[in-house]
Amino acid sequence: MNALNKYLNCSSSCKSWLAALRHELKRKANPEKAAILQRFFKTGPGEYAENDIFLGIVVPEQRKIAKHYQFLSRRDVLKLIRSKIHEERLIGLLILIRQYDGGDSHVRAGIFRDYLKHTEFINNWDLVDLSAPNIAGNFLFDRKNPVLLRRLARSKHLWDRRIAIISTFSFIRRGKFPETLRIAKLLLRDQHDLIHKAVGWMLREVGKRSLKTEEDFLRRYYRRMPRTMLRYAIERFPETKRKLYLKGKI
């Protein structure tokens, strides 16, 4: 059923496309799955996603919904991104990515600005990882102006810092590694596990394309890396080499 049919079949309370989308989400909600996701994404007291609300809708289904409603106005998309409900924020970001990909330079610049204005709502690792390379990373790569990523890397806000390093995935995919290495260096002493994992992951992605580039960086900095960051970075190395790195004998 396409978005128009869903809108027409919606109850009388659906007075807009946004209302129709939210009505569909309520119909697809799965309380048992939601409980699992809230534990998985650390929504408990004192955890990094404290009080986040899940409906229990899997990502493939959210992608389908985003595709059906990709024509939503920017105003409505940003309402989704500002939502207290995790799935609404993710669908808003998925729609924003679609609109970015289909837009001209003016549209893309506007989406990039709105993205940066809403980083406080891009506040879990899945939201960052799905959106940062495809919006911030692509925009800054095309503009050949990655300096802003270094500012985000210095932010006190956890998710700004994760956006900074994950955005460089866009550069890595194009065979450009210096910005990833610069951001990784800035984040070597970060205290948060989610940053350790993200930096290690991006270094590993560099290594998939240029092992020498990754190892040159590791040999210089691996003794200063948090253990989790190093483990993620060397995950694909042969066991013997991994052990040497972990023992500090490289």
Tab-separated table of N, CA and C in Angstrom, residues 203 213-223 225 230 233-234 237 245:
chain	number	residue	atom	x	y	z
A	203	LEU	N	39.299	3.338	11.545
A	203	LEU	CA	40.678	2.940	11.226
A	203	LEU	C	40.701	1.588	10.526
A	213	THR	N	48.536	2.519	5.298
A	213	THR	CA	48.104	3.771	5.921
A	213	THR	C	47.655	3.535	7.356
A	214	GLU	N	46.862	2.490	7.559
A	214	GLU	CA	46.405	2.192	8.915
A	214	GLU	C	47.571	1.841	9.823
A	215	GLU	N	48.468	0.983	9.344
A	215	GLU	CA	49.570	0.547	10.205
A	215	GLU	C	50.559	1.673	10.499
A	216	ASP	N	50.765	2.565	9.539
A	216	ASP	CA	51.628	3.722	9.808
A	216	ASP	C	51.056	4.538	10.967
A	217	PHE	N	49.741	4.712	10.973
A	217	PHE	CA	49.086	5.449	12.049
A	217	PHE	C	49.165	4.668	13.357
A	218	LEU	N	48.894	3.378	13.305
A	218	LEU	CA	48.897	2.563	14.520
A	218	LEU	C	50.279	2.517	15.160
A	219	ARG	N	51.293	2.336	14.358
A	219	ARG	CA	52.644	2.232	14.923
A	219	ARG	C	53.024	3.503	15.685
A	220	ARG	N	52.477	4.614	15.242
A	220	ARG	CA	52.789	5.877	15.897
A	220	ARG	C	51.955	6.091	17.161
A	221	TYR	N	50.704	5.606	17.155
A	221	TYR	CA	49.777	5.999	18.225
A	221	TYR	C	49.168	4.844	19.017
A	222	TYR	N	49.416	3.600	18.647
A	222	TYR	CA	48.627	2.532	19.260
A	222	TYR	C	48.852	2.395	20.766
A	223	ARG	N	50.026	2.760	21.247
A	223	ARG	CA	50.269	2.648	22.688
A	223	ARG	C	49.464	3.676	23.488
A	225	MET	N	46.337	4.486	22.575
A	225	MET	CA	44.922	4.230	22.301
A	225	MET	C	44.244	3.514	23.461
A	230	LEU	N	41.836	0.143	20.021
A	230	LEU	CA	42.855	-0.672	19.370
A	230	LEU	C	42.288	-2.002	18.908
A	233	ALA	N	40.368	-1.568	15.787
A	233	ALA	CA	41.219	-1.208	14.655
A	233	ALA	C	41.950	-2.409	14.079
A	234	ILE	N	42.340	-3.355	14.929
A	234	ILE	CA	43.169	-4.490	14.476
A	234	ILE	C	42.364	-5.779	14.333
A	237	PHE	N	43.361	-8.133	11.564
A	237	PHE	CA	44.758	-8.520	11.456
A	237	PHE	C	44.917	-10.011	11.770
A	245	TYR	N	50.396	-6.317	18.884
A	245	TYR	CA	49.871	-4.972	19.148
A	245	TYR	C	49.334	-4.883	20.559
